[in-house]
mmCIF file of C-alpha atoms in Angstrom:
data_model
loop_
_atom_site.group_PDB
_atom_site.id
_atom_site.type_symbol
_atom_site.label_atom_id
_atom_site.label_comp_id
_atom_site.label_asym_id
_atom_site.label_seq_id
_atom_site.Cartn_x
_atom_site.Cartn_y
_atom_site.Cartn_z
ATOM 1 C CA VAL A 1 100.525 127.983 112.064
ATOM 2 C CA ASP A 2 103.711 126.230 113.113
ATOM 3 C CA VAL A 3 103.083 122.709 114.355
ATOM 4 C CA SER A 4 105.784 121.016 116.370
ATOM 5 C CA MET A 5 107.365 117.762 115.239
ATOM 6 C CA ASP A 6 105.874 115.953 118.249
ATOM 7 C CA ALA A 7 102.368 116.895 117.133
ATOM 8 C CA LYS A 8 103.084 115.730 113.590
ATOM 9 C CA ARG A 9 104.569 112.493 114.856
ATOM 10 C CA ALA A 10 101.610 111.884 117.193
ATOM 11 C CA TYR A 11 99.215 112.376 114.301
ATOM 12 C CA THR A 12 101.033 110.132 111.843
ATOM 13 C CA ASP A 13 102.129 107.389 114.267
ATOM 14 C CA GLY A 14 99.014 105.236 114.465
ATOM 15 C CA GLU A 15 98.494 101.582 115.078
ATOM 16 C CA ALA A 16 98.834 100.455 111.493
ATOM 17 C CA LYS A 17 98.176 96.742 111.602
ATOM 18 C CA TYR A 18 98.459 96.369 107.836
ATOM 19 C CA SER A 19 101.295 98.778 107.063
ATOM 20 C CA GLY A 20 104.292 98.146 104.861
ATOM 21 C CA GLY A 21 102.573 95.995 102.237
ATOM 22 C CA ASN A 22 101.222 93.540 104.781
ATOM 23 C CA LEU A 23 97.645 93.625 103.447
ATOM 24 C CA PRO A 24 95.139 90.822 104.104
ATOM 25 C CA MET A 25 94.778 88.208 101.370
ATOM 26 C CA ASN A 26 91.562 87.677 99.470
ATOM 27 C CA LEU A 27 90.406 84.140 100.176
ATOM 28 C CA GLY A 28 86.830 84.655 98.987
ATOM 29 C CA VAL A 29 85.219 85.350 102.365
ATOM 30 C CA ARG A 30 86.560 88.163 104.535
ATOM 31 C CA VAL A 31 85.410 89.642 107.822
ATOM 32 C CA VAL A 32 86.260 93.327 108.109
ATOM 33 C CA PRO A 33 86.821 94.227 111.782
ATOM 34 C CA GLU A 34 85.033 97.094 113.493
ATOM 35 C CA GLN A 35 86.538 100.574 113.199
ATOM 36 C CA SER A 36 88.169 99.858 109.852
ATOM 37 C CA ALA A 37 87.317 100.098 106.160
ATOM 38 C CA TRP A 38 88.982 98.136 103.377
ATOM 39 C CA VAL A 39 89.380 99.413 99.813
ATOM 40 C CA VAL A 40 88.923 96.741 97.129
ATOM 41 C CA GLU A 41 90.292 96.897 93.602
ATOM 42 C CA ARG A 42 88.924 94.731 90.810
ATOM 43 C CA PHE A 43 91.462 94.172 88.025
ATOM 44 C CA GLY A 44 93.545 97.058 89.422
ATOM 45 C CA ARG A 45 90.728 99.649 89.421
ATOM 46 C CA PHE A 46 88.719 100.881 92.393
ATOM 47 C CA SER A 47 85.692 98.697 92.993
ATOM 48 C CA GLN A 48 84.261 99.302 96.463
ATOM 49 C CA VAL A 49 84.902 100.118 100.105
ATOM 50 C CA LEU A 50 84.115 97.312 102.518
ATOM 51 C CA ALA A 51 82.440 98.419 105.728
ATOM 52 C CA PRO A 52 82.778 96.294 108.900
ATOM 53 C CA GLY A 53 81.099 92.920 108.572
ATOM 54 C CA LEU A 54 81.080 89.776 106.396
ATOM 55 C CA HIS A 55 81.931 90.184 102.691
ATOM 56 C CA PHE A 56 82.296 87.820 99.746
ATOM 57 C CA LEU A 57 85.030 88.583 97.206
ATOM 58 C CA ILE A 58 86.153 86.900 94.000
ATOM 59 C CA PRO A 59 89.631 85.373 94.447
ATOM 60 C CA LEU A 60 92.266 86.411 91.833
ATOM 61 C CA VAL A 61 89.947 89.188 90.598
ATOM 62 C CA ASP A 62 89.436 91.322 93.706
ATOM 63 C CA LYS A 63 92.393 92.657 95.676
ATOM 64 C CA ILE A 64 92.400 94.426 99.036
ATOM 65 C CA ALA A 65 94.416 97.515 98.158
ATOM 66 C CA TYR A 66 94.247 99.571 101.343
ATOM 67 C CA VAL A 67 93.139 99.214 104.955
ATOM 68 C CA HIS A 68 91.895 102.432 106.547
ATOM 69 C CA SER A 69 91.518 102.790 110.300
ATOM 70 C CA LEU A 70 88.417 104.655 111.482
ATOM 71 C CA LYS A 71 89.685 105.007 115.040
ATOM 72 C CA GLU A 72 89.937 108.448 116.554
ATOM 73 C CA THR A 73 93.474 109.744 116.950
ATOM 74 C CA VAL A 74 94.733 112.125 119.597
ATOM 75 C CA ILE A 75 96.640 115.159 118.402
ATOM 76 C CA LYS A 76 98.766 117.038 120.878
ATOM 77 C CA ILE A 77 98.237 120.793 120.573
ATOM 78 C CA PRO A 78 100.935 122.883 122.248
ATOM 79 C CA ASN A 79 99.727 125.570 124.644
#
């Protein structure tokens, strides 16, 4: 199936609030917003996935490695 470049661009161009290495800092207490999930590494290895809500992390030990958006995305499908 050949997918046009517009469809690929529409799928990959999302509202990435924390893209380009601009991840939130770990200050001990973090509030994960709705419709997102944060991946936490402890000493550089996967530790947990934070669901929306209030979470307590250990500063200098835990690192927020990735922010994943759970929002639905619209994909244009050519006729």
